[in-house]
Amino acid sequence: MLKVPEHQVAGHIAKDGKLGPLVDDQGRFFKPLQGDARGENEAKFYESFSTNKNVPDHIHKYFPVYHGTQLVEASNGSGKLPHLVLEDVVSCYSNPSVMDVKIGSRTWYPDVSEEYFKKCIKKDRATTTVTLGFRVSGFKVFDHQESRFWRAEKKVVLSYKVNGARLALRKFVSSNSPSDDDDSPPNCAFASEVYGGSDGILAQLLELKAWFETQTFYHFNSCSILMVYENESILMKGGGDDEKKKKPVRAQVKLVDFAHVLDGNGVIDHNFLGGLCSFIKFIKDILQS
Amino acid sequence: MHLKTPEHQVAGHIAKDGKPGPLVDDKGRFFKPLQGESRGDNEVKFYESFSSNTEVPDHIRRYFPVYHGTQAVEGSDGASMIVLENLLFKYSKPSVMDVKMGSRTWYPEASEEYIQKCLRKDAASTTVSSGFRISGFEVYDHKELSFWKPDRKLLNGIKVDGVRLALRKFVSSNTLSETSSKSDSAFASSVYGGSNGILAQLLELKTWFESQTFYHFNSCSILMVYENDSILEGNVDDARPQVKLVDFAHVLDSDGNGVIDHNFLGGLCSFINFIRDILQSQDESSAENLHSSP
């Protein structure tokens, strides 16, 4: 039985009869193949990547596992449509805090249509893409006190400037009630657990960075980095109800959204790499403060 | 003070048709005319800031021309000129290449007209695809005892393969014909490689760029210089390959924001990869030669 994923923070949402991704109860994510070659392109990427022996194992783990394509009953009622079958990267968490960050100082790339280029560059210039080399697309944080999720408003997120992006990255790892007003500064209570440590977000980003400094297979145009962690397990670590206690799941970095990936042609993905380095600097600064 | 036109400019403005160009003296100084109103001031502002910035480590300072203030120079209508170190002063027959870094040469604070102009040029060159473009270069051919310089128009139209070829030609001893057989990249390891070579210097710069948030080096170039002649005379140590950053008319002070220069850094990493590839193919071909020798 397929249902709408609970933890989407960006991208198309299968709601109110719209076409969007679905999940099952076995850890699989079904993404409808988007029209106009983008869906095909994403499938092509997954086919290539999943069988690419030149990609080291420790890098494969930053990408959703690919399970081929399947005809599935679409969320908008238009019958059976081809869907990409992927690993649902949040299924091992019960109440994941999730953030989607689009990496790169430009989301357009050579040889796109004039129309697409204009659309992309307008958005890139209006957001932090041009200035920071990345932009926050969306995020939600699990508020353990209220036992509910707080989701950042999309309009607010897209209007972030440099300080807004910084604030969002702090809120993401804070335990004091997040809100869109600046009354109480985020306490960054989980910063060292989530961002830091030998296997935290920063360590994972640095592994990715090293690969991006030499890999020339793919250019990850318009791709996002998804950051996921379990807020609750961190707080449970020191004791708590045995029933509620779950095996703590570590914070994870995943690359997602490969509709615009192209062949690297012997050149590194300098656009993604520059943005990634800028993002790493922001995370480092939060850890140090 | 005896001033003359520099001999080895490979890119940027030159003195032509009454318009001022740079000048050099015989004491190792380079005089750069202020580029019109604000741009000229902007470059001076950068040099003033940079030369007194105590947080820039010494080993990074060496990658920038020494700044000697501004001076009114006779014969230029009393206009001020920026006085810098002449980077080529200590070389007798330098091979020089100017590489403009970054996958974009525009920046948000520029005028819309300037941004559109840059976007066009970036898309038509390897800037967008590779994160850098070659603005110009010349190589000294010791056999012919003269410099070889590619046609500027030719250079403007090159794609990624052309860039690879140019970077190989730059360190070759058989450059003189444009249609010559494969460039021999004879000097690749003495110029690009080694503990003091171009690659090692670029890697030092890269580390600094991963954390420095003082300046955004929009539209800046990396200049690569080396002495071709000495290598062939057997003085491998005398190649003195040097990396220098130049052209700061569009640099912006950015310390308030705490953002790294991701545009320059991305392009720099891409450039580093191109250099590495040339060095690796050198290693591979010399290894082959070893195996195939009778």
Coordinates of C-alpha atoms in Angstrom, one line a residue:
Chain A
M1 CA 0.0 0.0 0.0
L2 CA 1.6 3.3 -1.1
K3 CA 1.2 6.6 0.6
V4 CA 2.5 10.1 0.5
P5 CA 5.9 10.5 2.2
E6 CA 5.7 12.4 5.5
H7 CA 9.1 14.0 5.4
Q8 CA 9.4 15.8 2.1
V9 CA 10.9 19.2 2.6
A10 CA 11.4 20.2 -1.0
G11 CA 10.4 19.2 -4.6
H12 CA 7.0 18.0 -5.9
I13 CA 4.6 16.9 -3.2
A14 CA 1.9 14.3 -4.0
K15 CA -0.9 16.2 -2.3
D16 CA -4.4 17.2 -3.4
G17 CA -4.3 15.1 -6.5
K18 CA -1.0 16.3 -7.7
L19 CA 1.7 14.0 -9.1
G20 CA 4.4 13.3 -6.6
P21 CA 6.5 10.6 -5.0
L22 CA 5.1 7.8 -2.8
V23 CA 6.6 5.4 -0.2
D24 CA 5.7 1.9 0.9
D25 CA 6.2 0.4 4.3
Q26 CA 9.4 -1.5 3.3
G27 CA 11.8 1.4 2.9
R28 CA 11.2 2.1 -0.7
F29 CA 10.6 5.5 -2.4
F30 CA 8.7 5.7 -5.7
K31 CA 9.5 8.8 -7.8
P32 CA 7.4 9.4 -10.9
L33 CA 9.5 9.8 -14.0
Q34 CA 9.2 13.5 -14.8
G35 CA 8.2 14.4 -18.3
D36 CA 10.4 16.1 -21.0
A37 CA 13.4 13.9 -20.7
R38 CA 14.2 14.8 -17.1
G39 CA 12.8 11.5 -15.7
E40 CA 14.7 9.5 -18.3
N41 CA 17.8 11.5 -17.5
E42 CA 17.5 10.7 -13.8
A43 CA 17.0 7.0 -14.5
K44 CA 20.0 7.0 -16.9
F45 CA 22.1 8.5 -14.1
Y46 CA 21.0 5.9 -11.6
E47 CA 21.6 3.1 -14.1
S48 CA 25.1 4.5 -14.8
F49 CA 26.0 5.3 -11.2
S50 CA 24.8 2.0 -9.6
T51 CA 27.0 0.0 -11.9
N52 CA 30.0 2.4 -12.0
K53 CA 32.9 0.4 -10.6
N54 CA 35.1 3.5 -10.6
V55 CA 33.1 5.1 -7.8
P56 CA 34.5 3.9 -4.5
D57 CA 32.2 2.1 -2.0
H58 CA 32.5 4.8 0.6
I59 CA 31.1 7.3 -1.9
H60 CA 28.2 5.0 -3.0
K61 CA 26.7 5.3 0.5
Y62 CA 26.0 9.0 -0.1
F63 CA 23.5 8.1 -2.8
P64 CA 20.1 6.5 -2.5
V65 CA 20.2 2.8 -3.5
Y66 CA 18.6 2.2 -6.9
H67 CA 16.0 -0.5 -7.4
G68 CA 15.2 0.0 -11.1
T69 CA 11.9 1.4 -12.5
Q70 CA 8.3 0.1 -12.0
L71 CA 4.8 0.9 -13.2
V72 CA 3.0 2.2 -10.2
E73 CA -0.5 3.7 -9.6
A74 CA 0.3 7.5 -9.8
S75 CA -0.7 9.8 -7.0
N76 CA -2.8 12.0 -9.2
G77 CA -5.1 9.3 -10.3
S78 CA -3.8 9.1 -13.9
G79 CA -3.3 5.4 -13.8
K80 CA -0.1 3.4 -13.8
L81 CA 3.0 5.4 -14.7
P82 CA 6.7 4.5 -14.7
H83 CA 8.4 5.4 -11.4
L84 CA 12.0 5.2 -10.2
V85 CA 12.3 2.8 -7.3
L86 CA 14.8 4.2 -4.7
E87 CA 15.8 3.6 -1.1
D88 CA 13.7 5.8 1.2
V89 CA 16.5 7.5 3.0
V90 CA 14.4 8.6 5.9
S91 CA 12.7 5.3 6.6
C92 CA 15.1 4.2 9.3
Y93 CA 14.2 7.2 11.4
S94 CA 10.9 7.7 13.3
N95 CA 10.9 11.5 13.7
P96 CA 13.7 12.8 11.4
S97 CA 14.7 16.4 11.2
V98 CA 15.4 17.0 7.5
M99 CA 17.0 19.7 5.4
D100 CA 17.4 20.0 1.7
V101 CA 20.2 22.2 0.4
K102 CA 20.7 22.8 -3.3
I103 CA 24.4 22.9 -4.0
G104 CA 26.2 25.0 -6.6
S105 CA 26.5 28.7 -7.5
R106 CA 24.4 28.2 -10.5
T107 CA 21.5 25.7 -11.2
W108 CA 21.7 26.2 -15.0
Y109 CA 24.3 24.6 -17.2
P110 CA 25.7 24.9 -20.8
D111 CA 23.3 24.1 -23.7
V112 CA 20.0 24.6 -21.8
S113 CA 17.2 26.5 -23.5
E114 CA 17.2 30.2 -23.2
E115 CA 13.9 30.0 -21.2
Y116 CA 15.3 27.5 -18.7
F117 CA 18.5 29.5 -18.3
K118 CA 16.5 32.7 -17.6
K119 CA 14.3 30.9 -15.1
C120 CA 17.3 29.4 -13.3
I121 CA 19.4 32.5 -13.2
K122 CA 16.6 34.6 -11.9
K123 CA 16.1 32.3 -9.0
D124 CA 19.8 31.9 -8.4
R125 CA 20.2 35.6 -8.1
A126 CA 17.2 36.1 -5.9
T127 CA 18.4 33.4 -3.4
T128 CA 21.8 32.7 -1.8
T129 CA 22.8 30.5 -4.8
V130 CA 25.0 33.2 -6.4
T131 CA 26.4 34.6 -3.2
L132 CA 26.9 31.5 -1.1
G133 CA 27.2 28.8 -3.7
F134 CA 24.2 27.0 -2.2
R135 CA 20.6 27.7 -1.1
V136 CA 18.4 26.1 1.6
S137 CA 15.4 24.6 -0.3
G138 CA 13.4 23.6 2.8
F139 CA 13.7 22.0 6.2
K140 CA 11.8 20.7 9.2
V141 CA 12.9 20.1 12.7
F142 CA 11.3 17.8 15.3
D143 CA 10.4 19.7 18.4
H144 CA 10.7 17.1 21.1
Q145 CA 9.1 19.4 23.8
E146 CA 6.0 19.9 21.8
S147 CA 6.4 16.4 20.2
R148 CA 5.7 17.8 16.8
F149 CA 7.4 19.0 13.7
W150 CA 8.2 22.6 12.8
R151 CA 8.5 23.2 9.1
A152 CA 10.1 26.3 7.7
E153 CA 7.8 28.3 5.4
K154 CA 8.8 28.0 1.8
K155 CA 8.4 31.7 1.0
V156 CA 10.6 32.6 4.0
V157 CA 13.2 30.0 3.0
L158 CA 13.5 31.2 -0.6
S159 CA 13.9 34.8 0.6
Y160 CA 16.9 34.0 2.8
K161 CA 20.0 36.1 2.5
V162 CA 23.4 35.1 3.9
N163 CA 22.3 35.6 7.5
G164 CA 19.0 33.7 7.0
A165 CA 20.8 30.7 5.6
R166 CA 23.2 30.8 8.6
L167 CA 20.3 31.0 11.0
A168 CA 18.5 28.1 9.3
L169 CA 21.6 25.9 9.7
R170 CA 21.6 26.8 13.4
K171 CA 17.9 26.3 13.9
F172 CA 18.3 22.9 12.3
V173 CA 20.4 21.6 15.2
S174 CA 18.7 23.5 18.0
S175 CA 16.3 22.3 20.7
N176 CA 14.6 25.6 21.6
S177 CA 11.4 26.0 19.8
P178 CA 12.1 27.2 16.3
S179 CA 10.0 30.0 14.8
D180 CA 10.3 32.5 12.1
D181 CA 10.8 35.4 14.4
D182 CA 14.1 36.1 16.0
D183 CA 13.0 36.3 19.6
S184 CA 15.3 33.7 21.0
P185 CA 18.5 32.8 19.2
P186 CA 18.9 29.1 18.3
N187 CA 20.8 27.3 21.0
C188 CA 22.6 24.8 18.6
A189 CA 22.2 22.2 21.3
F190 CA 22.8 19.3 18.8
A191 CA 25.5 21.0 16.7
S192 CA 28.4 18.8 17.9
E193 CA 26.3 15.6 17.8
V194 CA 24.9 16.2 14.4
Y195 CA 27.5 18.3 12.6
G196 CA 30.5 17.2 14.5
G197 CA 32.2 14.0 15.5
S198 CA 34.2 11.5 13.5
D199 CA 31.1 10.4 11.6
G200 CA 29.0 13.5 11.7
I201 CA 27.7 15.7 8.9
L202 CA 31.0 17.6 8.5
A203 CA 33.1 14.4 8.3
Q204 CA 30.8 13.1 5.6
L205 CA 30.8 16.3 3.7
L206 CA 34.6 16.3 3.8
E207 CA 34.7 12.8 2.3
L208 CA 32.4 13.9 -0.5
K209 CA 34.6 17.0 -1.1
A210 CA 37.7 14.8 -1.6
W211 CA 35.9 12.7 -4.2
F212 CA 34.6 15.9 -6.0
E213 CA 38.2 17.2 -6.3
T214 CA 39.0 14.5 -8.8
Q215 CA 35.9 12.8 -10.1
T216 CA 35.1 13.8 -13.7
F217 CA 32.3 11.3 -14.3
Y218 CA 29.2 13.4 -13.5
H219 CA 28.2 17.0 -13.2
F220 CA 25.5 17.2 -10.6
N221 CA 23.6 20.2 -11.9
S222 CA 20.8 21.3 -9.6
C223 CA 21.4 18.5 -7.1
S224 CA 20.6 18.7 -3.5
I225 CA 22.3 17.5 -0.4
L226 CA 19.8 16.1 2.1
M227 CA 20.8 16.2 5.8
V228 CA 18.8 13.9 8.1
Y229 CA 19.1 13.1 11.8
E230 CA 17.0 11.8 14.7
N231 CA 16.5 14.5 17.2
E232 CA 14.9 12.2 19.7
S233 CA 17.7 9.6 19.9
I234 CA 20.2 12.2 20.9
L235 CA 18.0 13.3 23.8
M236 CA 17.3 9.7 24.8
K237 CA 20.9 8.8 25.0
G238 CA 21.2 9.7 28.6
G239 CA 18.4 7.5 29.8
G240 CA 14.6 7.7 29.3
D241 CA 11.7 5.4 28.7
D242 CA 12.9 1.9 27.5
E243 CA 9.8 1.6 25.3
K244 CA 10.5 4.8 23.5
K245 CA 14.2 4.2 23.3
K246 CA 15.3 3.4 19.8
K247 CA 18.7 2.5 18.5
P248 CA 20.2 5.9 17.8
V249 CA 20.5 6.5 14.1
R250 CA 23.4 8.7 13.0
A251 CA 23.1 11.9 11.0
Q252 CA 23.3 11.3 7.3
V253 CA 24.2 13.1 4.2
K254 CA 22.6 12.0 1.0
L255 CA 22.7 13.4 -2.5
V256 CA 19.3 13.6 -4.2
D257 CA 17.6 14.8 -7.4
F258 CA 19.5 13.8 -10.5
A259 CA 17.2 15.0 -13.3
H260 CA 19.9 17.4 -14.6
V261 CA 23.1 15.3 -14.2
L262 CA 25.4 15.3 -17.2
D263 CA 28.5 13.6 -18.2
G264 CA 31.6 15.3 -16.8
N265 CA 33.7 15.0 -20.0
G266 CA 37.0 15.0 -18.1
V267 CA 36.3 18.1 -16.1
I268 CA 35.6 18.1 -12.4
D269 CA 32.2 19.4 -11.2
H270 CA 33.7 22.7 -10.1
N271 CA 30.2 24.3 -9.7
F272 CA 29.1 21.7 -7.1
L273 CA 32.5 21.6 -5.5
G274 CA 32.7 25.4 -4.9
G275 CA 29.3 25.4 -3.4
L276 CA 30.1 22.3 -1.3
C277 CA 33.3 24.0 0.1
S278 CA 31.2 27.1 1.0
F279 CA 28.6 25.0 2.8
I280 CA 31.4 23.1 4.7
K281 CA 32.7 26.5 5.9
F282 CA 29.3 27.4 7.2
I283 CA 29.0 24.1 9.1
K284 CA 32.6 24.5 10.4
D285 CA 31.8 28.0 11.7
I286 CA 28.7 26.8 13.6
L287 CA 30.8 24.1 15.2
Q288 CA 33.5 26.5 16.3
S289 CA 31.2 29.2 17.7
Chain B
M1 CA 63.3 57.5 -14.3
H2 CA 63.4 55.6 -17.6
L3 CA 60.0 54.0 -18.3
K4 CA 59.2 51.7 -21.2
T5 CA 56.4 49.3 -22.3
P6 CA 56.7 45.9 -20.8
E7 CA 57.8 43.2 -23.2
H8 CA 55.8 40.2 -22.0
Q9 CA 52.2 41.2 -21.5
V10 CA 50.1 38.3 -22.5
A11 CA 46.7 39.7 -21.5
G12 CA 44.9 42.8 -20.3
H13 CA 45.3 46.4 -21.5
I14 CA 48.3 47.4 -23.5
A15 CA 49.4 51.0 -24.5
K16 CA 47.7 51.7 -27.8
D17 CA 46.4 54.6 -29.8
G18 CA 47.1 57.2 -27.1
K19 CA 45.4 55.2 -24.4
P20 CA 47.6 54.6 -21.4
G21 CA 49.1 51.1 -20.8
P22 CA 51.4 49.7 -18.2
L23 CA 55.0 50.7 -18.0
V24 CA 58.1 49.2 -16.4
D25 CA 61.3 50.8 -15.1
D26 CA 64.8 49.3 -14.9
K27 CA 64.6 48.8 -11.2
G28 CA 62.0 46.0 -11.0
R29 CA 58.8 48.1 -10.8
F30 CA 55.6 47.9 -12.8
F31 CA 53.4 50.9 -13.3
K32 CA 49.7 50.2 -13.9
P33 CA 47.4 53.0 -15.0
L34 CA 44.3 53.4 -12.9
Q35 CA 41.5 51.9 -15.0
G36 CA 39.1 54.9 -15.1
E37 CA 37.3 56.2 -12.1
S38 CA 36.1 53.6 -9.7
R39 CA 37.8 50.5 -11.0
G40 CA 41.2 52.1 -10.6
D41 CA 40.3 53.1 -7.1
N42 CA 39.0 49.6 -6.4
E43 CA 42.3 48.0 -7.3
V44 CA 44.2 50.5 -5.1
K45 CA 41.7 49.9 -2.3
F46 CA 42.4 46.2 -2.5
Y47 CA 46.2 46.6 -2.5
E48 CA 46.0 49.0 0.4
S49 CA 43.9 46.6 2.4
F50 CA 45.8 43.5 1.4
S51 CA 49.3 44.8 2.1
S52 CA 48.3 45.8 5.7
N53 CA 46.1 42.8 6.4
T54 CA 48.0 41.0 9.2
E55 CA 45.7 38.0 9.0
V56 CA 47.1 37.0 5.6
P57 CA 49.8 34.4 6.3
D58 CA 53.3 35.1 4.8
H59 CA 53.4 32.0 2.7
I60 CA 50.2 33.3 0.9
R61 CA 51.5 36.8 0.5
R62 CA 54.2 35.6 -1.8
Y63 CA 51.5 34.8 -4.4
F64 CA 50.6 38.5 -4.7
P65 CA 52.6 41.3 -6.3
V66 CA 54.3 43.6 -3.9
Y67 CA 52.6 46.9 -3.7
H68 CA 54.5 50.2 -3.7
G69 CA 51.7 52.7 -3.5
T70 CA 50.5 55.1 -6.2
Q71 CA 52.5 57.7 -8.0
A72 CA 52.0 60.4 -10.6
V73 CA 54.1 59.6 -13.5
E74 CA 55.4 62.1 -16.0
G75 CA 54.2 61.8 -19.5
S76 CA 50.8 60.4 -18.4
D77 CA 49.2 63.8 -17.9
G78 CA 49.9 63.7 -14.2
A79 CA 47.5 60.8 -13.9
S80 CA 48.2 58.4 -11.0
M81 CA 49.5 54.9 -11.6
I82 CA 49.7 51.9 -9.2
V83 CA 53.3 51.0 -8.5
L84 CA 53.8 47.2 -8.2
E85 CA 56.6 44.7 -8.3
N86 CA 57.5 43.7 -11.9
L87 CA 56.9 40.0 -11.7
L88 CA 59.0 39.2 -14.7
F89 CA 62.0 41.3 -13.6
K90 CA 64.2 38.5 -12.5
Y91 CA 63.6 36.4 -15.6
S92 CA 65.5 36.9 -18.9
K93 CA 63.3 34.9 -21.2
P94 CA 60.1 34.1 -19.3
S95 CA 57.3 31.9 -20.6
V96 CA 54.1 33.4 -19.3
M97 CA 50.5 32.4 -19.1
D98 CA 47.5 34.3 -17.8
V99 CA 44.5 32.2 -16.6
K100 CA 41.3 33.9 -15.6
M101 CA 39.8 32.0 -12.6
G102 CA 36.2 31.3 -11.8
S103 CA 33.2 29.8 -13.5
R104 CA 31.8 33.4 -13.7
T105 CA 33.5 36.7 -14.1
W106 CA 30.5 38.8 -13.0
Y107 CA 29.3 39.4 -9.5
P108 CA 26.0 40.5 -8.0
E109 CA 27.2 44.0 -7.1
A110 CA 28.1 44.9 -10.8
S111 CA 25.9 46.8 -13.2
E112 CA 23.3 44.9 -15.2
E113 CA 25.1 45.8 -18.4
Y114 CA 28.4 44.5 -17.1
I115 CA 26.8 41.3 -15.9
Q116 CA 25.3 40.6 -19.3
K117 CA 28.6 41.3 -21.0
C118 CA 30.4 38.9 -18.7
L119 CA 27.7 36.2 -19.1
R120 CA 28.1 36.2 -22.8
K121 CA 31.9 36.0 -22.7
D122 CA 31.8 33.4 -20.0
A123 CA 29.5 31.2 -22.0
A124 CA 31.5 31.6 -25.2
S125 CA 34.7 30.6 -23.5
T126 CA 35.7 27.7 -21.2
T127 CA 34.8 29.8 -18.1
V128 CA 31.4 28.2 -17.6
S129 CA 32.4 24.7 -18.6
S130 CA 35.8 24.4 -16.9
G131 CA 35.8 27.1 -14.2
F132 CA 38.6 29.1 -15.9
R133 CA 39.8 30.4 -19.2
I134 CA 43.2 31.1 -20.7
S135 CA 43.5 34.8 -21.5
G136 CA 46.9 34.6 -23.2
F137 CA 50.3 33.0 -23.1
E138 CA 53.7 33.0 -24.8
V139 CA 56.4 30.4 -24.7
Y140 CA 60.1 30.9 -25.3
D141 CA 61.5 28.5 -27.8
H142 CA 65.2 28.3 -27.1
K143 CA 66.0 26.6 -30.4
E144 CA 64.4 29.3 -32.5
L145 CA 65.5 31.9 -29.9
S146 CA 62.2 33.6 -30.0
F147 CA 58.8 33.7 -28.4
W148 CA 55.8 31.8 -29.6
K149 CA 52.4 33.3 -29.0
P150 CA 49.0 31.9 -30.1
D151 CA 46.7 34.1 -32.2
R152 CA 44.3 35.9 -29.7
K153 CA 41.3 35.2 -31.8
L154 CA 42.2 31.5 -31.8
L155 CA 42.5 31.5 -28.1
N156 CA 39.1 33.1 -27.6
G157 CA 37.3 30.2 -29.4
I158 CA 39.0 27.3 -27.7
K159 CA 37.1 24.6 -25.9
V160 CA 38.2 22.1 -23.2
D161 CA 40.5 20.1 -25.5
G162 CA 42.1 23.4 -26.7
V163 CA 42.8 24.3 -23.1
R164 CA 44.5 20.9 -22.5
L165 CA 46.6 21.5 -25.6
A166 CA 47.6 25.0 -24.5
L167 CA 48.6 23.8 -21.1
R168 CA 50.8 21.2 -22.7
K169 CA 52.3 23.6 -25.3
F170 CA 53.1 25.9 -22.4
V171 CA 55.6 23.4 -21.1
S172 CA 56.9 22.0 -24.4
S173 CA 60.2 22.6 -26.2
N174 CA 58.7 22.0 -29.7
T175 CA 56.2 24.8 -29.7
L176 CA 57.0 26.9 -32.6
S177 CA 54.6 25.6 -35.2
E178 CA 50.9 25.9 -34.5
T179 CA 50.3 22.8 -36.6
S180 CA 53.3 20.9 -35.2
S181 CA 53.1 17.3 -34.1
K182 CA 52.1 16.6 -30.6
S183 CA 53.7 19.0 -28.0
D184 CA 56.4 17.1 -26.2
S185 CA 55.5 18.6 -22.7
A186 CA 59.2 18.3 -22.1
F187 CA 59.2 20.6 -19.1
A188 CA 56.0 19.4 -17.4
S189 CA 57.7 17.9 -14.4
S190 CA 60.2 20.8 -13.9
V191 CA 57.5 23.4 -14.2
Y192 CA 54.3 21.9 -13.1
G193 CA 55.7 19.2 -10.8
G194 CA 58.2 19.1 -7.9
S195 CA 57.9 20.4 -4.4
N196 CA 58.2 24.0 -5.6
G197 CA 56.4 23.6 -8.8
I198 CA 53.2 25.2 -10.1
L199 CA 51.0 22.4 -8.7
A200 CA 52.5 22.6 -5.2
Q201 CA 51.9 26.3 -5.2
L202 CA 48.3 26.0 -6.5
L203 CA 47.6 23.5 -3.7
E204 CA 48.9 26.0 -1.1
L205 CA 46.6 28.6 -2.5
K206 CA 43.7 26.2 -2.6
T207 CA 44.0 25.6 1.2
W208 CA 43.9 29.3 1.9
F209 CA 40.8 29.7 -0.3
E210 CA 39.0 27.0 1.6
S211 CA 38.8 29.3 4.6
Q212 CA 39.6 32.9 3.8
T213 CA 36.6 35.1 3.8
F214 CA 38.4 38.5 3.4
Y215 CA 38.2 39.0 -0.4
H216 CA 36.2 37.8 -3.3
F217 CA 38.6 37.8 -6.3
N218 CA 36.1 38.4 -9.1
S219 CA 37.7 38.3 -12.5
C220 CA 41.2 37.8 -11.2
S221 CA 43.9 35.9 -13.1
I222 CA 46.6 33.5 -12.1
L223 CA 49.8 34.2 -13.9
M224 CA 52.2 31.3 -14.4
V225 CA 55.8 32.2 -15.2
Y226 CA 59.0 30.2 -15.7
E227 CA 62.4 30.4 -17.3
N228 CA 62.4 28.0 -20.3
D229 CA 66.1 28.5 -21.2
S230 CA 67.6 27.3 -18.0
I231 CA 65.9 24.0 -18.0
L232 CA 67.4 23.0 -21.3
E233 CA 70.8 24.0 -20.1
G234 CA 70.4 21.4 -17.5
N235 CA 69.6 23.7 -14.6
V236 CA 66.3 22.2 -13.6
D237 CA 66.3 24.2 -10.4
D238 CA 66.5 27.4 -12.4
A239 CA 63.1 27.0 -14.1
R240 CA 61.8 29.0 -11.1
P241 CA 58.1 28.4 -11.8
Q242 CA 56.0 31.0 -10.1
V243 CA 52.3 31.4 -9.5
K244 CA 51.0 35.0 -9.0
L245 CA 47.5 36.4 -8.6
V246 CA 47.0 39.6 -10.7
D247 CA 44.2 42.1 -11.7
F248 CA 42.2 43.2 -8.7
A249 CA 40.0 45.8 -10.3
H250 CA 36.9 43.8 -9.4
V251 CA 37.9 42.4 -6.0
L252 CA 35.3 43.0 -3.2
D253 CA 36.0 43.2 0.4
S254 CA 33.7 40.6 2.0
D255 CA 34.8 40.0 5.6
G256 CA 31.5 41.2 6.9
N257 CA 29.8 38.2 5.4
G258 CA 32.0 35.2 6.4
V259 CA 31.6 33.6 2.9
I260 CA 34.5 32.0 1.1
D261 CA 35.3 32.8 -2.5
H262 CA 33.6 29.7 -3.8
N263 CA 33.6 30.9 -7.4
F264 CA 37.4 31.3 -7.5
L265 CA 38.0 28.1 -5.5
G266 CA 35.8 25.9 -7.7
G267 CA 37.7 27.2 -10.8
L268 CA 41.1 26.8 -9.0
C269 CA 40.3 23.1 -8.2
S270 CA 39.3 22.5 -11.8
F271 CA 42.6 24.1 -13.0
I272 CA 44.5 22.0 -10.5
N273 CA 43.0 18.9 -12.0
F274 CA 44.0 19.8 -15.5
I275 CA 47.6 20.3 -14.3
R276 CA 47.6 17.0 -12.4
D277 CA 46.3 15.2 -15.5
I278 CA 49.2 16.5 -17.6
L279 CA 51.7 15.4 -14.9
Q280 CA 50.1 12.0 -14.6
S281 CA 50.2 11.4 -18.4
Q282 CA 53.9 12.5 -18.3
D283 CA 54.5 9.8 -15.6
E284 CA 52.6 7.2 -17.6
S285 CA 54.4 7.9 -20.9
S286 CA 57.9 7.9 -19.3
A287 CA 57.0 4.7 -17.5
E288 CA 56.0 3.3 -20.9
N289 CA 59.3 4.5 -22.3
L290 CA 61.2 2.7 -19.6
H291 CA 59.4 -0.5 -20.4
S292 CA 59.8 -0.3 -24.1
S293 CA 63.5 0.5 -24.1
P294 CA 65.6 -2.4 -25.5

